[in-house]
CSV table of C-alpha atoms in Angstrom, one decimal:
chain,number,residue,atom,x,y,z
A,1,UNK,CA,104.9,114.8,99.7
A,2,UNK,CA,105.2,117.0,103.0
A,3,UNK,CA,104.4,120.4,102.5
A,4,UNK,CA,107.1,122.6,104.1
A,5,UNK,CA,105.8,126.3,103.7
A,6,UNK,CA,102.5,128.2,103.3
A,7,UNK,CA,101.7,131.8,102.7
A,8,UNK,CA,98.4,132.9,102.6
A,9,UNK,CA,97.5,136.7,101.4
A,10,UNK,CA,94.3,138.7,102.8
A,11,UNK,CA,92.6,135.0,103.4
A,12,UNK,CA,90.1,135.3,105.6
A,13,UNK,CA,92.0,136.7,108.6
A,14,UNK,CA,95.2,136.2,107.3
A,15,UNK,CA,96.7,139.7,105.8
A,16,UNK,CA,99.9,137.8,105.2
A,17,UNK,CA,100.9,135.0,107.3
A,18,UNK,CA,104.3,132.9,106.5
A,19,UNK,CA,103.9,129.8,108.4
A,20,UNK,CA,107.5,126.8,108.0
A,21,UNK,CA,105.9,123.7,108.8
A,22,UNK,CA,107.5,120.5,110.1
A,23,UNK,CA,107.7,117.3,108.1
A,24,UNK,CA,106.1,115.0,110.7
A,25,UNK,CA,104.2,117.2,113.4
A,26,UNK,CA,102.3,120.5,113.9
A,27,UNK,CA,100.4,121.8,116.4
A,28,UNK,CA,98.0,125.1,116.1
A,29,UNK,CA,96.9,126.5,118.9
A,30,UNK,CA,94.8,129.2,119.6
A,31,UNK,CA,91.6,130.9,121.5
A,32,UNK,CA,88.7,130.4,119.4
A,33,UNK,CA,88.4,132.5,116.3
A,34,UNK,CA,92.4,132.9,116.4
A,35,UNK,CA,92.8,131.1,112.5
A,36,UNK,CA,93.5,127.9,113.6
A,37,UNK,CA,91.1,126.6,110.7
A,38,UNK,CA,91.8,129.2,108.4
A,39,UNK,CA,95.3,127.6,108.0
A,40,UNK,CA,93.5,124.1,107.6
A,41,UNK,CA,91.4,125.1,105.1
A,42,UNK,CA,93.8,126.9,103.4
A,43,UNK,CA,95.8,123.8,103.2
A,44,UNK,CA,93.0,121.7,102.0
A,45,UNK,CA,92.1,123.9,99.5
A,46,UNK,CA,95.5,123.3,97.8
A,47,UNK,CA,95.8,119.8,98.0
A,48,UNK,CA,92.6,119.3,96.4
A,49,UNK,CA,94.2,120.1,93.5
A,50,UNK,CA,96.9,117.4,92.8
A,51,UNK,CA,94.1,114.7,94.7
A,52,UNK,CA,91.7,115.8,91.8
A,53,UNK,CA,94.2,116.0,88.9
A,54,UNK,CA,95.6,112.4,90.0
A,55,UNK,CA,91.9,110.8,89.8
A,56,UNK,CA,91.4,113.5,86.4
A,57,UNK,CA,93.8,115.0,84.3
A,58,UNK,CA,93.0,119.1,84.2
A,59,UNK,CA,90.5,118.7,86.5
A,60,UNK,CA,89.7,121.3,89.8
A,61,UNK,CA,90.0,121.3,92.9
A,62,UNK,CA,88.9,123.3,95.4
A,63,UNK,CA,88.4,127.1,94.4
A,64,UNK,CA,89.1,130.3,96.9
A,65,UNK,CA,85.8,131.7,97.9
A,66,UNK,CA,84.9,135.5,97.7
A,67,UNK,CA,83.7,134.7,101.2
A,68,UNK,CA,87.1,133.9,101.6
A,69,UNK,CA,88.6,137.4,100.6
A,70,UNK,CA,89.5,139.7,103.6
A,71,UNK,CA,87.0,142.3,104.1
A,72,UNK,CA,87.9,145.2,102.2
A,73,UNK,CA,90.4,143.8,100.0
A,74,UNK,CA,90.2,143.1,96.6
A,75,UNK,CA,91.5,139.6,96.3
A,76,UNK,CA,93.4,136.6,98.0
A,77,UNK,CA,96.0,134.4,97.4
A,78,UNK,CA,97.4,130.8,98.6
A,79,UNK,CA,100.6,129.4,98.2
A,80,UNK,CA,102.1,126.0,99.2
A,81,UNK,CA,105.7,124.6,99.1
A,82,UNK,CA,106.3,120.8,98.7
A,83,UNK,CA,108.8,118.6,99.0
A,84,UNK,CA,109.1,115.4,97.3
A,85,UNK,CA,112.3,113.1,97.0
A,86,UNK,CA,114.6,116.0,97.6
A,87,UNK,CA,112.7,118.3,94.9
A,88,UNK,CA,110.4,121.4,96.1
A,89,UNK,CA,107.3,122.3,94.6
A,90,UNK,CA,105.2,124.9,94.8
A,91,UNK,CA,101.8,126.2,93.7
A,92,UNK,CA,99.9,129.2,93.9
A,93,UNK,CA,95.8,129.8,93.7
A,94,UNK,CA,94.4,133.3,93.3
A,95,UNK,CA,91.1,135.2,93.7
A,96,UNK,CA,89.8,138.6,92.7
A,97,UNK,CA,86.9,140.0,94.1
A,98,UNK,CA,84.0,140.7,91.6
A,99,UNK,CA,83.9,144.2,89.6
A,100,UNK,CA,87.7,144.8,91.0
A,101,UNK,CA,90.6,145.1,88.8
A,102,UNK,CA,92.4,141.9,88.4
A,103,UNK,CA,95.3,141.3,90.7
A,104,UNK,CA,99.1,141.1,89.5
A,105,UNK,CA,99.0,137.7,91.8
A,106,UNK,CA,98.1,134.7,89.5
A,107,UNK,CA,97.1,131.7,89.8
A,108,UNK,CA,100.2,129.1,89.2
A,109,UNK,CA,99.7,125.3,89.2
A,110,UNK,CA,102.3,124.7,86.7
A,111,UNK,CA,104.4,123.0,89.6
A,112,UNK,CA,101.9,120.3,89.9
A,113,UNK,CA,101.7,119.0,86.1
A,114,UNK,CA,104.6,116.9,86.3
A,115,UNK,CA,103.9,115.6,90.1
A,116,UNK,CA,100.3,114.4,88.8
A,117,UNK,CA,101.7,113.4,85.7
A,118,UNK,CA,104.3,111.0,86.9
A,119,UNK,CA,101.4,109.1,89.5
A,120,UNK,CA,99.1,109.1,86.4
A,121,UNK,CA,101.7,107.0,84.2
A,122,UNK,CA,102.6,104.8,87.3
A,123,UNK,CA,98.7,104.0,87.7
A,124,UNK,CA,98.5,102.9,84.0
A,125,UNK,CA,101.7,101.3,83.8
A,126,UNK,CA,100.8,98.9,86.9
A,127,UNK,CA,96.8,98.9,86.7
A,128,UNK,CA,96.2,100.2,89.6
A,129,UNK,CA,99.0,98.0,91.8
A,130,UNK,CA,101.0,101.3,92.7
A,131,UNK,CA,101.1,103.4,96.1
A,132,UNK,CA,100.0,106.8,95.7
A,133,UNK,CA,100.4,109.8,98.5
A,134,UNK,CA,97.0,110.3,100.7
A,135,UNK,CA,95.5,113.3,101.1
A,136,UNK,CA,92.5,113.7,103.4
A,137,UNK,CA,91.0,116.5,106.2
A,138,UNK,CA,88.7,115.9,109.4
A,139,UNK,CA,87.3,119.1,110.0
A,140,UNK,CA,85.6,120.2,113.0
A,141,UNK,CA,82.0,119.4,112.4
A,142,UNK,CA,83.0,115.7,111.7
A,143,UNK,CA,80.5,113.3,113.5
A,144,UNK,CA,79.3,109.6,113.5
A,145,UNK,CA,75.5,110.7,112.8
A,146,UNK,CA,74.5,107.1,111.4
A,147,UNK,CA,76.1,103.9,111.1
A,148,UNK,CA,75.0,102.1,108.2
A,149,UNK,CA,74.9,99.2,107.7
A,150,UNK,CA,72.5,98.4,104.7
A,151,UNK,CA,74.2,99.1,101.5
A,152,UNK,CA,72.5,101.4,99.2
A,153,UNK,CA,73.7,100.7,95.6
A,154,UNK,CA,77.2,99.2,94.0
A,155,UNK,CA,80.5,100.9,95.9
A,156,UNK,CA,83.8,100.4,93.6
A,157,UNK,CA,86.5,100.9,96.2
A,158,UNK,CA,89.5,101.0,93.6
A,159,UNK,CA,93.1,102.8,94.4
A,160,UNK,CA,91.6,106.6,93.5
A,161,UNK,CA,88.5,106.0,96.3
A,162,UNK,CA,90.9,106.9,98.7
A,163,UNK,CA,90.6,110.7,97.3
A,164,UNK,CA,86.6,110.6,97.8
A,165,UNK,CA,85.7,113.6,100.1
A,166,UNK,CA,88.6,113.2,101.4
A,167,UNK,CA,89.4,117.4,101.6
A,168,UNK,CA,86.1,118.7,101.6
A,169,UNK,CA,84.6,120.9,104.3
A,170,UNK,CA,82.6,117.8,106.2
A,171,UNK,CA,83.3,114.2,107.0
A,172,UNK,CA,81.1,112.0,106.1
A,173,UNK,CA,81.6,108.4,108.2
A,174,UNK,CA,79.2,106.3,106.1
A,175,UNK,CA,81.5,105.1,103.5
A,176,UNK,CA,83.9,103.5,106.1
A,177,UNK,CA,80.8,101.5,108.3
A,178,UNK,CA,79.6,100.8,104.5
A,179,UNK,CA,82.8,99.6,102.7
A,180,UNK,CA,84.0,97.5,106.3
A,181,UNK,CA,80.8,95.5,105.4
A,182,UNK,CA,81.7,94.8,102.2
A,183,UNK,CA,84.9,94.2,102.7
A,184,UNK,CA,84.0,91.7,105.7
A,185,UNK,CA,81.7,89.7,103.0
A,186,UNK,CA,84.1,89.7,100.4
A,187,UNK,CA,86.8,87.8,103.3
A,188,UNK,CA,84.2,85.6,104.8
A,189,UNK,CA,83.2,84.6,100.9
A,190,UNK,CA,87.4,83.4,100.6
A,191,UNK,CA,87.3,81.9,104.1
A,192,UNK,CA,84.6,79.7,102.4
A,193,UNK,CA,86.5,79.0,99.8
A,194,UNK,CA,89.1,78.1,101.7
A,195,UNK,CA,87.2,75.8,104.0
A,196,UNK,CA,85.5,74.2,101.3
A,197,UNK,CA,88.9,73.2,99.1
A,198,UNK,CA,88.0,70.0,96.8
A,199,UNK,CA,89.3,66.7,98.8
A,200,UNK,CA,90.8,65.7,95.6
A,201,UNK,CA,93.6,68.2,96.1
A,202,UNK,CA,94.7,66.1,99.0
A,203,UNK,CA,94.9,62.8,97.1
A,204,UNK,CA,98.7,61.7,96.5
A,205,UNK,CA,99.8,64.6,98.3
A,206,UNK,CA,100.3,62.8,101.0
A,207,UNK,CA,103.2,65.4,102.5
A,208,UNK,CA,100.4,68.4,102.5
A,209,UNK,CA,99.3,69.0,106.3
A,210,UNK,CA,97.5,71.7,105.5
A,211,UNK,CA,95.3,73.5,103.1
A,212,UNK,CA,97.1,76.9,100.9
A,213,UNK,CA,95.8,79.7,102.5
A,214,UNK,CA,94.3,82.2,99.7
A,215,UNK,CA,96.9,85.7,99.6
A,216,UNK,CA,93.3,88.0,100.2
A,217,UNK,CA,92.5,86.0,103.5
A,218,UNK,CA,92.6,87.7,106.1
A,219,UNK,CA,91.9,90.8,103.8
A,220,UNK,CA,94.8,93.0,103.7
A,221,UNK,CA,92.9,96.3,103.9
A,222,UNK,CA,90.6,95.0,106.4
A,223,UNK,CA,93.6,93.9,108.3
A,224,UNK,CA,95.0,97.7,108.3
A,225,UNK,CA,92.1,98.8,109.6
A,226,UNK,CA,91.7,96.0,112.2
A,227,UNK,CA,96.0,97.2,113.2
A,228,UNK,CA,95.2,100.9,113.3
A,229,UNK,CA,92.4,100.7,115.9
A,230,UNK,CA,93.9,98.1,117.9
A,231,UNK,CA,97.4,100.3,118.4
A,232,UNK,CA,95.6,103.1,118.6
A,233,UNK,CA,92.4,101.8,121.1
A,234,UNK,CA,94.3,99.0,122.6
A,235,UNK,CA,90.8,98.3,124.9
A,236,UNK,CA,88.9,97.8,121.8
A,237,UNK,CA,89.0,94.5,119.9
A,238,UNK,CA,87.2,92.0,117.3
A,239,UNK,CA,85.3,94.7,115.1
A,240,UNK,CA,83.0,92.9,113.2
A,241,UNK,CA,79.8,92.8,111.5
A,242,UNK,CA,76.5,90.4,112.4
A,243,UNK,CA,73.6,89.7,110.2
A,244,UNK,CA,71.1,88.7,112.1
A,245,UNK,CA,69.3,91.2,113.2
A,246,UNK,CA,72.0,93.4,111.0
A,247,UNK,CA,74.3,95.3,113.2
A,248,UNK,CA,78.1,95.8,113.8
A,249,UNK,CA,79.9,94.8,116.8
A,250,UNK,CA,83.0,95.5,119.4
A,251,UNK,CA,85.0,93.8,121.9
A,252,UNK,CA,85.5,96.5,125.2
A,253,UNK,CA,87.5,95.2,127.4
A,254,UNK,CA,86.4,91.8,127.2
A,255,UNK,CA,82.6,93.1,127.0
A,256,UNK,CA,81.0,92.5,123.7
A,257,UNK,CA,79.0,95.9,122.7
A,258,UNK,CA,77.2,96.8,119.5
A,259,UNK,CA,79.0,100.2,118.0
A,260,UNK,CA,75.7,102.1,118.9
A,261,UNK,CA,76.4,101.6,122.4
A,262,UNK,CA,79.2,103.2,122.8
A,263,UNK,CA,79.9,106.9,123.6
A,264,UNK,CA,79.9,109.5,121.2
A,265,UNK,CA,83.7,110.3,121.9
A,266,UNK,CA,84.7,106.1,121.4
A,267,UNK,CA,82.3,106.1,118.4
A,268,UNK,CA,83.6,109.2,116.4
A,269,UNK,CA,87.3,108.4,117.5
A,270,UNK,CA,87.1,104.7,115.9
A,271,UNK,CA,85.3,106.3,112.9
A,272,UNK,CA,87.9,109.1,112.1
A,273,UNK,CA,90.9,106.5,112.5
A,274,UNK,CA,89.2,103.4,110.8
A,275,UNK,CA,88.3,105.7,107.8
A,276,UNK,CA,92.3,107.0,107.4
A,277,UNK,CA,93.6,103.4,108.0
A,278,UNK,CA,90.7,102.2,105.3
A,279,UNK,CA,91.7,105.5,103.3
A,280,UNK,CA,96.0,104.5,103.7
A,281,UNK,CA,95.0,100.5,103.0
A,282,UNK,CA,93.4,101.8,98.9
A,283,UNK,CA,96.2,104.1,98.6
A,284,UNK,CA,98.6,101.6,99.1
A,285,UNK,CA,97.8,98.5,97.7
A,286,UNK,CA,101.1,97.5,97.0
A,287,UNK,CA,102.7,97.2,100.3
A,288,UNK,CA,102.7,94.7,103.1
A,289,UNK,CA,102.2,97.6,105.5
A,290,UNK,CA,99.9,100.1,104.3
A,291,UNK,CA,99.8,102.3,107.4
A,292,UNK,CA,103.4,103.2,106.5
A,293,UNK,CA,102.4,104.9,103.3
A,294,UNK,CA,102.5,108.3,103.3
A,295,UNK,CA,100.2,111.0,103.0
A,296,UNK,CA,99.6,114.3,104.7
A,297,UNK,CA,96.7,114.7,107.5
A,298,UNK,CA,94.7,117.5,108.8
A,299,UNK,CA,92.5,117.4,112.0
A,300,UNK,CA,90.7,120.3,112.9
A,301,UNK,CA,90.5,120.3,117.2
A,302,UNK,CA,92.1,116.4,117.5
A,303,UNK,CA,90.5,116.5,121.3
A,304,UNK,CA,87.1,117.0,120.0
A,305,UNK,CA,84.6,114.8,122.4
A,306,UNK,CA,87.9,113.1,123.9
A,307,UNK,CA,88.3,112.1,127.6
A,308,UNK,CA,91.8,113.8,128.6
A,309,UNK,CA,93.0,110.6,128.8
A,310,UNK,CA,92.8,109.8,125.2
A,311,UNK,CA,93.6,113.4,124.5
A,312,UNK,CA,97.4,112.4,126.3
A,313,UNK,CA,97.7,109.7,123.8
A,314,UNK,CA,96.5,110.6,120.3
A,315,UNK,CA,99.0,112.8,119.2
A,316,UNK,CA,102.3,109.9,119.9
A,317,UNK,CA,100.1,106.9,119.1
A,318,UNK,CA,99.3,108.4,115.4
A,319,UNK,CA,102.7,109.6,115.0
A,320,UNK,CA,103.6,105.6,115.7
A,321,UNK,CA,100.7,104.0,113.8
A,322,UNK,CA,101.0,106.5,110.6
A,323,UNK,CA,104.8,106.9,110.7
A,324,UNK,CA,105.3,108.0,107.1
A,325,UNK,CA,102.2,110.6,107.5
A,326,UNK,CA,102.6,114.4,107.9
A,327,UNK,CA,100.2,115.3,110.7
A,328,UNK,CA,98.4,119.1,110.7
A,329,UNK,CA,96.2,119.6,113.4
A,330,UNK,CA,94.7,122.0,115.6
A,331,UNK,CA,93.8,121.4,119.4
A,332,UNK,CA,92.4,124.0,122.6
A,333,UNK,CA,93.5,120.5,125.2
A,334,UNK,CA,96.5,121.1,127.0
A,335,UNK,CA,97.2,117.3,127.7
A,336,UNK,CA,97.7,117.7,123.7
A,337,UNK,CA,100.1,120.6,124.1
A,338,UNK,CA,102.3,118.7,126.8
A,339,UNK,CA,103.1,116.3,124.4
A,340,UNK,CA,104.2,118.3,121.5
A,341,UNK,CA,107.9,119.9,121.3
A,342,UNK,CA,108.1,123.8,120.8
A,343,UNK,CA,109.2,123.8,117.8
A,344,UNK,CA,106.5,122.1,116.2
A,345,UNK,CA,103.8,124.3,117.8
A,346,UNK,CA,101.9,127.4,116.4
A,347,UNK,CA,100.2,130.0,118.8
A,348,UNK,CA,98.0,131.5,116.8
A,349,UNK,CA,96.3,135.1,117.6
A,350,UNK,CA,94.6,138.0,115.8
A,351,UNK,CA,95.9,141.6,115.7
A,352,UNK,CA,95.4,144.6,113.9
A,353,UNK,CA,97.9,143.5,111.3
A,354,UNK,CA,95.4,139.7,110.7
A,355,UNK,CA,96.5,136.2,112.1
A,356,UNK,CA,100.1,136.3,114.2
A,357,UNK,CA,101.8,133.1,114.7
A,358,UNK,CA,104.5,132.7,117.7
A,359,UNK,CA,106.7,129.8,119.2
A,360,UNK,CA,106.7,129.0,122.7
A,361,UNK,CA,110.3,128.4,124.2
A,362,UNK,CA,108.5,125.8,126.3
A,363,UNK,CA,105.7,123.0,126.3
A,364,UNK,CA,107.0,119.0,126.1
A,365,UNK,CA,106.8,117.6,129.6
A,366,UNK,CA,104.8,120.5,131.1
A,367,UNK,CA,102.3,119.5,133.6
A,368,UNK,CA,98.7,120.8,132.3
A,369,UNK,CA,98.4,124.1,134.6
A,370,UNK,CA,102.1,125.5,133.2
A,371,UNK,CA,100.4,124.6,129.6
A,372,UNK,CA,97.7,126.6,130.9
A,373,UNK,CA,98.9,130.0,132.3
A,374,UNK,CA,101.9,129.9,130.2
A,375,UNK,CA,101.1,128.7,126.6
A,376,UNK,CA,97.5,129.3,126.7
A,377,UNK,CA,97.0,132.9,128.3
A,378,UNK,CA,95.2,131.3,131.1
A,379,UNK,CA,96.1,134.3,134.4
A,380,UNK,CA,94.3,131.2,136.8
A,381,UNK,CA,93.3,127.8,136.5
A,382,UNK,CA,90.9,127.8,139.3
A,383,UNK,CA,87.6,129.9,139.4
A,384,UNK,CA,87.9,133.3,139.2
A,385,UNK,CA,86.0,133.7,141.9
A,386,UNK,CA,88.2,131.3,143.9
A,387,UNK,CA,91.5,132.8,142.7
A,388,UNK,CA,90.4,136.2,144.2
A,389,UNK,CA,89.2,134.8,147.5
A,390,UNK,CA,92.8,133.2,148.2
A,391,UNK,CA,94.5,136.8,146.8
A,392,UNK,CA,92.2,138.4,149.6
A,393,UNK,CA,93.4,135.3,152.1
A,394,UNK,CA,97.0,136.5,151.3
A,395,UNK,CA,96.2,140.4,151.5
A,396,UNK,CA,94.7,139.9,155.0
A,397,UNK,CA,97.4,137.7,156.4
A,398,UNK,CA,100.0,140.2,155.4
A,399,UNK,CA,98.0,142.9,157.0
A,400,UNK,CA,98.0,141.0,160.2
A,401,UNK,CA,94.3,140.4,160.4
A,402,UNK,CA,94.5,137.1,161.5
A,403,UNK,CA,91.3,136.4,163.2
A,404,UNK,CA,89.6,137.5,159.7
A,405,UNK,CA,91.6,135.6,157.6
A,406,UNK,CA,90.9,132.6,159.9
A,407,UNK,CA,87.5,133.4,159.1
A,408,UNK,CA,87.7,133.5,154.8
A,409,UNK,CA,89.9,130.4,155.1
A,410,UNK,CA,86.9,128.2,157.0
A,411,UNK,CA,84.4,130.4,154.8
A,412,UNK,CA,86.0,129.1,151.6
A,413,UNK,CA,87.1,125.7,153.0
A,414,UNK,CA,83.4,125.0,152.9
A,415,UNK,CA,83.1,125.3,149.2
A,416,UNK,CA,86.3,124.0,147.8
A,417,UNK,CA,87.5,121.5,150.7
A,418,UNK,CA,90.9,121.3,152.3
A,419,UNK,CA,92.9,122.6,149.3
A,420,UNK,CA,96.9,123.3,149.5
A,421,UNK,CA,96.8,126.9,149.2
A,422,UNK,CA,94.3,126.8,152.3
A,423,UNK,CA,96.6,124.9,154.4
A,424,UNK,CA,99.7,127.0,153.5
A,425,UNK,CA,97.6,130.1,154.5
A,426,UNK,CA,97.3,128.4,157.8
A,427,UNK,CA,101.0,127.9,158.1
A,428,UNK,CA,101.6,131.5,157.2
A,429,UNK,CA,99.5,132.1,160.2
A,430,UNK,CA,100.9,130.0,162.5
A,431,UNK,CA,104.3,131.6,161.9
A,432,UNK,CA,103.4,135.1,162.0
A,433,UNK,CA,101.4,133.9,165.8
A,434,UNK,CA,104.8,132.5,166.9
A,435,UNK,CA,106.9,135.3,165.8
A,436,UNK,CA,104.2,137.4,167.7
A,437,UNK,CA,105.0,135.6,170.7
């Protein structure tokens, strides 16, 4: 599934916003408060309705809010468009405000009965040995507050797991720090087995240089996992977990740390992309390679607590380590923006009319100050202060006061250092001297 369209009616700030989304990448974009969540909640909302009818037939999924209703409207409206194999689908979830007359626009979910349907039969039919499409949503307030490592009660981690809390308004790491311990026992427990293999099955065989190597060792999922961050955080290595005294570990360049030590940025970045790989590896049990299994992702600000040096990379290394995923995302980092072709970005803004979305005709390859001034509404990327002591540098040279301007150029030198636009006011000086002379 890859949605292609959304429309979203007096939601929130949206009055009535049309939005054509790509089938691999989009970008939102956007000064704060300018919707970019709005249209990933919105989009949540909805696919919490085939994730929850998949693990329950006629169950719910997420409702529209009367929070959610612009103010002074009556009611709101969502609608998605989906394509699967070819086929579109669409659905459609309504809200009236309380002690208003009911709206003419319905609810409409019919769409997704025979989408759910079909997954359902395939689940029974194969117990559970089927690939199913992934669904899940890192919102903004996502955070590593605890790493656990002590398990609190049974965990089943069967094929519909993958849809727990995966599109609600928080993310919750635990599971994935909890269920990588689990499923670290459950390997070491087969590389036991394997080590400990009966002699006997050696006698008369005399052409066997080697023991059989059980199909769940390495564990697959835990394998995925281990792939995803290693592509992804290519200094980061040997994730593991140690008993005594109870703790897991990593491998940084070389330098063996326990998780806790690292920063808050490494620590939620390994979280958010060891849960989707651990997330992809249930949904796809059935496949070799289960980061190539599809599914449809939405990160609310991707560069949250990222250096600008991971904030270059994300964006291509998930596109390369998820291929078959639909990535929706919002971001405020231009080394994100540089990366990202027009056509697959979204500048968000609020008018009178609600939530505005335009195209750039430019941003791939742009160096970070064009991203800036151009996409971004940025007038200066310096100080203001600064920006309107060099205008005042250029006023003064023009008007021939070149002693002063000598002056404000050593003044400001003295705060910001020998900067390019100082030494080109000094060559502007120099040649107005010599045509003086």
């Amino acid at each position: 599934m890859k949605v292609i369209k959304l429309n979203l009616t007096n939601f929130r700030d949206a009055q009535a916003l049309s939005l054509e989304l790509n089938p691999k990448l989009n970008v939102f974009v956007g000064v704060n408060g300018s919707g970019k969540s709005t249209v990933l909640d919105a989009i949540a909302i909805m696919l919490s309705w085939p994730a929850s009818r998949i693990i329950r037939p006629g169950a719910s999924g997420r409702p529209i809010t009367e929070n959610d209703i612009t103010n002074g409207k009556s009611s709101s409206s969502i609608q998605l468009s989906s394509e699967i194999d070819s086929k579109t689908i669409e659905w459609k979830l309504s809200k009236n405000r309380k002690g208003h007359a009911a709206s003419k626009d319905k609810s409409n979910l019919h769409d997704l009965k025979d989408y759910v349907t079909a997954i359902q039969n395939q689940i029974s039919e194969t117990s559970e040995k089927v690939n199913i499409p992934l669904f899940v949503y890192y919102p903004v307030n996502r955070a590593v507050l605890d790493i656990p490592l002590r398990i609190r009660g049974q965990h089943n981690f069967n094929l519909l797991t993958a849809y727990d809390n995966a599109l609600t308004s928080g993310a919750n790491f635990r599971t994935f720090f909890e269920w990588f311990r689990v499923m670290e026992d459950l390997e070491n427990e087969k590389f036991r087995e394997y080590q400990n293999l009966d002699a006997e099955y050696f006698e008369g065989n005399s052409n066997v240089s080697i023991k059989p190597i059980d199909s769940q060792f390495p564990d697959p999922q835990l394998e995925a996992v281990r792939d995803a961050l290693s592509n992804l955080l290519p200094d980061f290595s040997k994730f593991t977990v140690r008993r005594s005294p109870l703790r897991m570990e990593v491998e940084k360049n070389g330098k063996r740390l326990t998780v806790n030590q690292l920063s808050g940025g490494e620590l939620n970045l390994i979280a958010m992309i060891g849960d989707l790989a651990r997330r992809m590896a249930i949904a796809n049990p059935d496949s070799t390679k289960p980061l190539k299994g599809s599914g449809i992702v939405l990160i609310d600000e991707i560069d949250l607590h990222l250096h600008p040096k991971w904030q270059r990379m994300i964006v291509p290394k998930l596109l390369d380590v998820f291929p078959n995923c639909q990535f929706i995302i919002s971001t405020h980092s231009p080394h994100v923006i540089t990366h990202v072709q027009p056509d697959r970005l979204f500048l968000l803004k609020q008018t009178d009319l609600g939530i505005v979305a335009e195209k750039p005709s430019e941003s791939y390859g742009k160096n970070v100050d064009r991203v800036l001034e151009d996409i971004m509404g940025l007038k200066t990327t310096r100080p203001d202060k600064v920006a309107s002591d060099l205008d005042s540098i250029s006023k003064t040279i023009d008007a021939g006061k070149v002693k002063e301007a000598q002056k404000m150029i050593a003044g400001l030198e003295q705060k910001i250092g020998n900067d390019p636009e100082l030494v080109k006011a000094r060559v502007l000086i120099k040649r107005r001297e010599l045509i003086g002379k």
